[in-house]
Coordinates of N, CA and C in Angstrom, one line a residue:
M247 N 0.8 -1.2 0.0 CA 0.0 0.0 0.0 C 0.9 1.2 0.0
S248 N 0.5 2.2 -0.8 CA 1.2 3.4 -0.9 C 0.4 4.5 -0.2
N249 N 1.1 5.7 0.0 CA 0.4 6.8 0.5 C 0.2 7.9 -0.6
S250 N -0.6 8.8 -0.4 CA -0.9 9.8 -1.4 C 0.3 10.8 -1.6
T251 N 0.6 11.1 -2.8 CA 1.6 12.1 -3.1 C 1.1 13.5 -3.0
L252 N -0.2 13.7 -2.6 CA -0.8 15.0 -2.4 C -0.5 15.6 -1.0
V253 N 0.2 14.8 -0.2 CA 0.5 15.2 1.2 C 1.5 16.3 1.3
D254 N 1.1 17.3 2.1 CA 2.0 18.5 2.3 C 2.7 18.5 3.6
Y255 N 2.2 17.7 4.6 CA 2.7 17.7 5.9 C 2.5 16.3 6.5
V256 N 3.4 15.8 7.3 CA 3.4 14.5 7.9 C 3.7 14.6 9.4
K257 N 2.8 14.0 10.2 CA 3.0 13.9 11.6 C 2.3 12.6 12.0
I258 N 3.1 11.5 12.1 CA 2.5 10.2 12.3 C 2.1 10.0 13.8
S259 N 0.8 9.7 14.0 CA 0.2 9.5 15.3 C 0.6 8.1 15.9
P260 N 0.7 8.0 17.2 CA 0.9 6.7 17.8 C -0.4 6.0 17.9
N261 N -1.5 6.7 17.6 CA -2.9 6.1 17.8 C -3.3 5.4 16.5
R262 N -2.8 4.2 16.3 CA -3.0 3.4 15.1 C -2.8 1.9 15.4
T263 N -3.3 1.1 14.5 CA -3.1 -0.3 14.6 C -2.3 -0.7 13.3
S264 N -1.1 -1.4 13.5 CA -0.2 -1.7 12.4 C 0.0 -3.2 12.3
P265 N -0.3 -3.8 11.2 CA -0.9 -3.2 10.0 C -2.4 -3.3 10.1
R266 N -3.1 -2.8 9.1 CA -4.6 -3.0 9.0 C -4.8 -4.4 8.6
N267 N -6.0 -5.0 8.9 CA -6.2 -6.4 8.7 C -7.2 -6.6 7.5
H268 N -7.4 -5.6 6.7 CA -8.4 -5.7 5.6 C -7.9 -4.8 4.5
A269 N -8.1 -5.2 3.2 CA -7.7 -4.3 2.1 C -8.6 -3.1 2.2
I270 N -8.0 -2.0 1.7 CA -8.8 -0.7 1.6 C -9.8 -0.8 0.5
D271 N -11.1 -0.7 0.9 CA -12.2 -0.7 -0.1 C -13.2 0.4 0.2
R272 N -12.9 1.3 1.1 CA -13.9 2.4 1.3 C -13.2 3.6 1.9
I273 N -13.9 4.7 1.8 CA -13.4 6.0 2.4 C -14.4 6.5 3.4
T274 N -14.0 6.9 4.5 CA -14.9 7.5 5.5 C -14.4 8.9 5.8
I275 N -15.4 9.8 5.6 CA -15.1 11.3 5.7 C -15.7 11.8 7.1
H276 N -14.9 12.6 7.7 CA -15.2 13.3 9.0 C -15.0 14.8 8.8
H277 N -15.5 15.5 9.8 CA -15.1 17.0 9.8 C -14.3 17.2 11.1
M278 N -13.5 18.2 11.1 CA -12.6 18.5 12.3 C -13.4 19.2 13.4
A279 N -14.6 19.7 13.2 CA -15.3 20.5 14.2 C -14.5 21.7 14.6
G280 N -13.8 22.3 13.6 CA -13.0 23.5 13.8 C -12.2 23.8 12.5
N281 N -11.7 25.0 12.5 CA -10.9 25.4 11.3 C -9.4 25.2 11.6
L282 N -9.0 23.9 11.7 CA -7.7 23.5 12.0 C -6.8 23.5 10.8
S283 N -5.5 23.9 11.0 CA -4.5 23.7 10.0 C -4.1 22.2 10.0
V284 N -3.4 21.7 9.0 CA -3.0 20.3 9.0 C -2.0 20.1 10.2
E285 N -1.2 21.1 10.5 CA -0.3 21.0 11.6 C -1.0 20.9 13.0
T286 N -2.0 21.7 13.2 CA -2.8 21.6 14.4 C -3.5 20.3 14.5
C287 N -4.1 19.8 13.4 CA -4.8 18.5 13.5 C -3.8 17.4 13.8
G288 N -2.6 17.5 13.3 CA -1.5 16.5 13.7 C -1.2 16.6 15.1
N289 N -1.2 17.8 15.7 CA -0.9 17.9 17.1 C -2.0 17.3 18.0
V290 N -3.3 17.4 17.5 CA -4.4 16.8 18.2 C -4.3 15.3 18.3
F291 N -3.8 14.7 17.2 CA -3.7 13.3 17.2 C -2.3 12.7 17.7
A292 N -1.4 13.6 18.1 CA -0.1 13.2 18.6 C 0.0 12.5 19.9
P293 N -0.8 13.0 21.0 CA -0.7 12.3 22.3 C -1.4 10.9 22.3
S294 N -0.7 9.9 22.8 CA -1.3 8.6 22.9 C -2.6 8.6 23.8
S295 N -2.6 9.6 24.7 CA -3.8 9.7 25.5 C -5.1 10.1 24.7
R296 N -4.9 10.7 23.6 CA -6.0 11.1 22.7 C -6.8 9.9 22.2
Q297 N -6.2 8.8 21.9 CA -6.8 7.6 21.5 C -7.7 7.8 20.2
A298 N -7.2 8.7 19.3 CA -7.9 9.0 18.1 C -6.9 9.4 17.0
S299 N -7.3 9.2 15.8 CA -6.4 9.6 14.7 C -7.2 9.5 13.4
A300 N -6.6 9.9 12.3 CA -7.1 9.7 10.9 C -6.0 9.5 10.0
N301 N -6.3 8.9 8.8 CA -5.2 8.7 7.9 C -4.7 10.1 7.3
Y302 N -5.7 10.9 7.0 CA -5.4 12.2 6.4 C -6.3 13.3 7.0
G303 N -5.8 14.6 6.8 CA -6.6 15.7 7.1 C -6.4 16.8 6.0
I304 N -7.5 17.6 5.8 CA -7.4 18.6 4.8 C -7.8 19.9 5.5
D305 N -7.0 20.9 5.4 CA -7.3 22.2 6.0 C -8.0 23.1 5.0
S306 N -8.5 24.3 5.5 CA -9.3 25.2 4.6 C -8.5 25.8 3.4
N307 N -7.2 25.7 3.5 CA -6.4 26.1 2.3 C -6.2 25.0 1.3
G308 N -6.7 23.8 1.6 CA -6.5 22.7 0.7 C -5.2 21.9 0.9
R309 N -4.6 22.2 2.0 CA -3.4 21.4 2.3 C -3.7 20.1 2.9
V310 N -2.9 19.0 2.6 CA -3.2 17.7 3.1 C -2.2 17.3 4.1
G311 N -2.6 16.8 5.2 CA -1.7 16.2 6.3 C -1.9 14.7 6.3
M312 N -0.9 14.0 6.6 CA -1.0 12.5 6.8 C -0.6 12.2 8.3
Y313 N -1.5 11.5 9.0 CA -1.3 11.2 10.4 C -1.2 9.7 10.6
V314 N -1.7 8.9 9.7 CA -1.6 7.4 9.8 C -1.4 7.0 8.4
E315 N -0.3 6.2 8.1 CA -0.1 5.7 6.8 C -1.2 4.8 6.4
E316 N -1.4 4.7 5.1 CA -2.5 3.8 4.6 C -2.4 2.3 4.9
K317 N -1.2 1.9 5.1 CA -0.9 0.5 5.5 C -1.4 0.2 6.9
D318 N -1.7 1.2 7.7 CA -2.1 1.1 9.0 C -3.6 1.6 9.2
R319 N -4.2 1.0 10.2 CA -5.6 1.4 10.6 C -5.6 2.6 11.5
S320 N -6.3 3.7 11.1 CA -6.5 4.8 12.0 C -7.5 4.5 13.0
W321 N -7.6 5.3 14.1 CA -8.6 5.1 15.1 C -9.6 6.3 14.9
C322 N -10.5 6.2 14.0 CA -11.2 7.4 13.6 C -12.7 7.3 13.7
S323 N -13.3 6.2 13.2 CA -14.8 6.2 13.1 C -15.5 5.5 14.2
S324 N -14.8 5.2 15.3 CA -15.4 4.5 16.5 C -15.8 3.1 16.1
N325 N -15.3 2.5 15.1 CA -15.6 1.2 14.6 C -14.4 0.5 14.0
K326 N -13.8 -0.5 14.8 CA -12.6 -1.1 14.3 C -12.7 -1.7 12.9
A327 N -13.8 -2.4 12.7 CA -14.0 -3.1 11.4 C -14.0 -2.1 10.3
N328 N -14.7 -1.0 10.4 CA -14.7 0.1 9.4 C -13.3 0.7 9.2
D329 N -12.7 1.0 10.3 CA -11.4 1.6 10.2 C -10.3 0.7 9.6
H330 N -10.5 -0.6 9.7 CA -9.5 -1.5 9.1 C -9.7 -1.5 7.6
R331 N -10.8 -1.2 7.1 CA -11.0 -1.2 5.6 C -11.1 0.2 5.0
A332 N -11.2 1.2 5.8 CA -11.4 2.6 5.2 C -10.1 3.4 5.3
V333 N -9.9 4.3 4.4 CA -9.0 5.4 4.5 C -9.9 6.5 5.1
T334 N -9.5 7.1 6.2 CA -10.3 8.1 6.9 C -9.7 9.5 6.7
I335 N -10.6 10.5 6.5 CA -10.2 11.8 6.1 C -10.9 12.8 7.0
E336 N -10.2 13.7 7.7 CA -10.8 14.8 8.5 C -10.7 16.0 7.6
V337 N -11.8 16.8 7.5 CA -11.9 18.0 6.7 C -12.2 19.2 7.6
A338 N -11.4 20.3 7.5 CA -11.6 21.5 8.3 C -12.9 22.1 7.9
D339 N -13.4 22.8 8.9 CA -14.7 23.6 8.8 C -14.3 25.1 8.8
D340 N -14.7 25.9 7.8 CA -14.4 27.3 7.8 C -15.5 28.1 8.4
V341 N -16.6 27.4 8.8 CA -17.7 28.0 9.6 C -17.9 27.1 10.8
I342 N -17.8 27.6 12.0 CA -18.0 26.8 13.2 C -19.5 26.7 13.5
G343 N -20.0 25.5 13.6 CA -21.4 25.3 13.9 C -22.2 25.7 12.6
N344 N -23.5 25.8 12.8 CA -24.4 26.2 11.8 C -24.2 25.5 10.5
G345 N -24.1 24.2 10.5 CA -23.9 23.4 9.3 C -22.5 22.9 9.1
W346 N -21.5 23.6 9.7 CA -20.1 23.2 9.6 C -19.6 23.2 8.2
H347 N -19.7 24.4 7.5 CA -19.3 24.6 6.1 C -17.8 24.3 6.0
S348 N -17.4 23.8 4.8 CA -16.0 23.6 4.5 C -15.7 24.4 3.2
S349 N -14.5 25.0 3.1 CA -14.1 25.8 2.0 C -14.1 25.1 0.7
D350 N -14.2 25.9 -0.4 CA -14.1 25.3 -1.7 C -12.8 24.7 -1.9
K351 N -11.7 25.3 -1.4 CA -10.3 24.7 -1.6 C -10.3 23.3 -0.9
A352 N -10.9 23.2 0.3 CA -10.9 21.9 1.0 C -11.7 20.9 0.3
M353 N -12.8 21.3 -0.2 CA -13.7 20.4 -1.0 C -13.1 19.9 -2.2
N354 N -12.4 20.8 -3.0 CA -11.8 20.4 -4.2 C -10.6 19.4 -3.9
K355 N -9.9 19.7 -2.9 CA -8.8 18.8 -2.5 C -9.3 17.5 -2.0
L356 N -10.5 17.5 -1.3 CA -11.1 16.2 -0.9 C -11.4 15.3 -2.0
V357 N -12.0 15.9 -3.1 CA -12.3 15.1 -4.3 C -11.0 14.6 -4.9
E358 N -10.0 15.4 -5.0 CA -8.7 15.0 -5.6 C -8.1 13.8 -4.8
L359 N -8.1 14.0 -3.4 CA -7.6 13.0 -2.6 C -8.4 11.7 -2.7
C360 N -9.7 11.8 -2.7 CA -10.5 10.6 -2.8 C -10.3 9.8 -4.1
A361 N -10.1 10.6 -5.2 CA -9.8 10.0 -6.5 C -8.5 9.3 -6.5
D362 N -7.5 9.9 -5.8 CA -6.2 9.3 -5.7 C -6.2 8.0 -4.9
I363 N -6.9 8.0 -3.8 CA -7.1 6.8 -2.9 C -7.7 5.7 -3.7
C364 N -8.8 6.0 -4.4 CA -9.5 5.0 -5.2 C -8.5 4.4 -6.3
K365 N -7.8 5.3 -7.0 CA -6.9 4.8 -8.1 C -5.8 3.9 -7.5
R366 N -5.2 4.3 -6.5 CA -4.1 3.6 -5.9 C -4.5 2.2 -5.2
N367 N -5.8 2.2 -4.8 CA -6.3 1.0 -4.1 C -7.2 0.2 -4.9
G368 N -7.3 0.4 -6.2 CA -8.2 -0.4 -7.0 C -9.7 -0.3 -6.8
I369 N -10.1 0.8 -6.2 CA -11.5 1.0 -6.0 C -12.1 1.6 -7.3
A370 N -12.8 0.8 -8.1 CA -13.3 1.1 -9.4 C -14.3 2.3 -9.4
K371 N -15.1 2.3 -8.4 CA -16.2 3.4 -8.3 C -16.4 3.7 -6.8
L372 N -16.5 5.0 -6.6 CA -16.9 5.5 -5.2 C -18.4 5.5 -5.2
N373 N -19.0 4.7 -4.3 CA -20.4 4.5 -4.3 C -21.0 5.0 -3.0
Y374 N -21.8 6.1 -3.1 CA -22.5 6.6 -2.0 C -24.0 6.1 -2.0
T375 N -24.4 5.3 -1.0 CA -25.7 4.7 -1.0 C -26.6 5.3 0.1
G376 N -26.0 6.2 1.0 CA -26.8 6.7 2.1 C -26.7 5.8 3.3
D377 N -26.0 4.7 3.2 CA -25.8 3.9 4.4 C -24.5 3.1 4.3
T378 N -24.2 2.2 5.2 CA -22.9 1.5 5.2 C -22.8 0.4 4.1
N379 N -23.8 0.3 3.2 CA -23.6 -0.6 2.1 C -22.7 -0.1 1.0
G380 N -22.6 1.3 0.9 CA -21.7 1.9 -0.1 C -20.3 1.9 0.4
N381 N -19.4 2.4 -0.4 CA -18.0 2.5 0.0 C -17.5 3.9 0.3
L382 N -18.5 4.9 0.3 CA -18.3 6.2 0.8 C -19.1 6.4 2.0
T383 N -18.5 6.4 3.2 CA -19.3 6.4 4.4 C -18.9 7.6 5.3
M384 N -19.8 7.8 6.3 CA -19.6 8.9 7.2 C -19.6 8.4 8.7
H385 N -18.9 9.1 9.5 CA -18.6 8.8 10.9 C -19.9 8.5 11.6
K386 N -21.0 9.3 11.4 CA -22.2 9.2 12.2 C -22.9 7.8 12.1
W387 N -22.5 7.1 11.1 CA -23.1 5.7 10.9 C -22.5 4.7 11.8
F388 N -21.4 5.1 12.5 CA -20.7 4.1 13.3 C -20.7 4.6 14.8
A389 N -21.1 5.8 15.1 CA -21.1 6.4 16.4 C -22.2 7.4 16.6
A390 N -22.5 7.7 17.9 CA -23.5 8.7 18.2 C -22.9 10.1 18.0
T391 N -22.9 10.6 16.8 CA -22.3 11.9 16.5 C -23.0 12.5 15.3
D392 N -22.9 13.8 15.1 CA -23.4 14.5 13.9 C -22.3 14.5 12.8
C393 N -21.1 14.1 13.1 CA -20.0 14.1 12.2 C -20.4 13.3 10.9
P394 N -20.3 13.9 9.7 CA -19.4 15.0 9.3 C -20.0 16.4 9.3
G395 N -21.2 16.6 9.9 CA -21.8 17.9 9.8 C -22.7 18.0 8.6
A396 N -23.7 18.8 8.7 CA -24.7 19.0 7.7 C -24.2 19.3 6.3
Y397 N -23.2 20.2 6.3 CA -22.7 20.6 5.0 C -22.0 19.5 4.2
L398 N -21.0 18.9 4.9 CA -20.3 17.7 4.2 C -21.3 16.6 3.9
E399 N -22.2 16.3 4.8 CA -23.1 15.2 4.5 C -23.9 15.5 3.3
S400 N -24.3 16.8 3.1 CA -25.1 17.1 1.9 C -24.2 17.0 0.6
K401 N -22.9 17.0 0.7 CA -22.0 16.9 -0.4 C -21.6 15.5 -0.8
F402 N -22.0 14.5 -0.1 CA -21.5 13.1 -0.4 C -21.9 12.7 -1.8
P403 N -23.2 12.9 -2.2 CA -23.5 12.5 -3.6 C -22.6 13.2 -4.6
W404 N -22.3 14.5 -4.4 CA -21.5 15.3 -5.3 C -20.0 14.8 -5.3
I405 N -19.5 14.5 -4.1 CA -18.2 13.9 -3.9 C -18.0 12.7 -4.8
A406 N -19.0 11.7 -4.6 CA -18.9 10.5 -5.4 C -18.9 10.7 -6.9
E407 N -19.8 11.6 -7.3 CA -20.0 12.0 -8.7 C -18.7 12.6 -9.3
Q408 N -18.1 13.5 -8.5 CA -16.8 14.1 -9.0 C -15.7 13.1 -9.0
V409 N -15.6 12.3 -8.0 CA -14.5 11.3 -8.0 C -14.6 10.3 -9.2
N410 N -15.9 9.9 -9.5 CA -16.1 8.9 -10.6 C -16.0 9.6 -11.9

């Protein structure tokens, strides 16, 4: 398994399982619940006491951070089985609350990153079904949370369409 060449910043979190026990066949998108830079997001995932991580993060300027290599499972969606098969991506919010909007730069980079992940991992089509039967999933389907927020959630059909 390779990592994305789109990465601008790397800070590997200790919060991971190495290696993952399933081939990558899905992408799970989250939101940061804040307008974090890729560096700040990396700092959030750095302490082992945090017990959380993601494979990638995208900030509002469209920069990509890597916190867990794709060969390893991130601790992101509150579901071990999902995290073993998914590449997980945190996206910054440029509006706090009120739908949790993400910038156009972040959204465009998210599509580019998802397409890259699919290509490198042999995912022929990114399929959003509105539930866990598809291979484009959201955090709230695995835990009691509103993540990825109303804005990102509304964009899942568009993300899949753009990637495909």
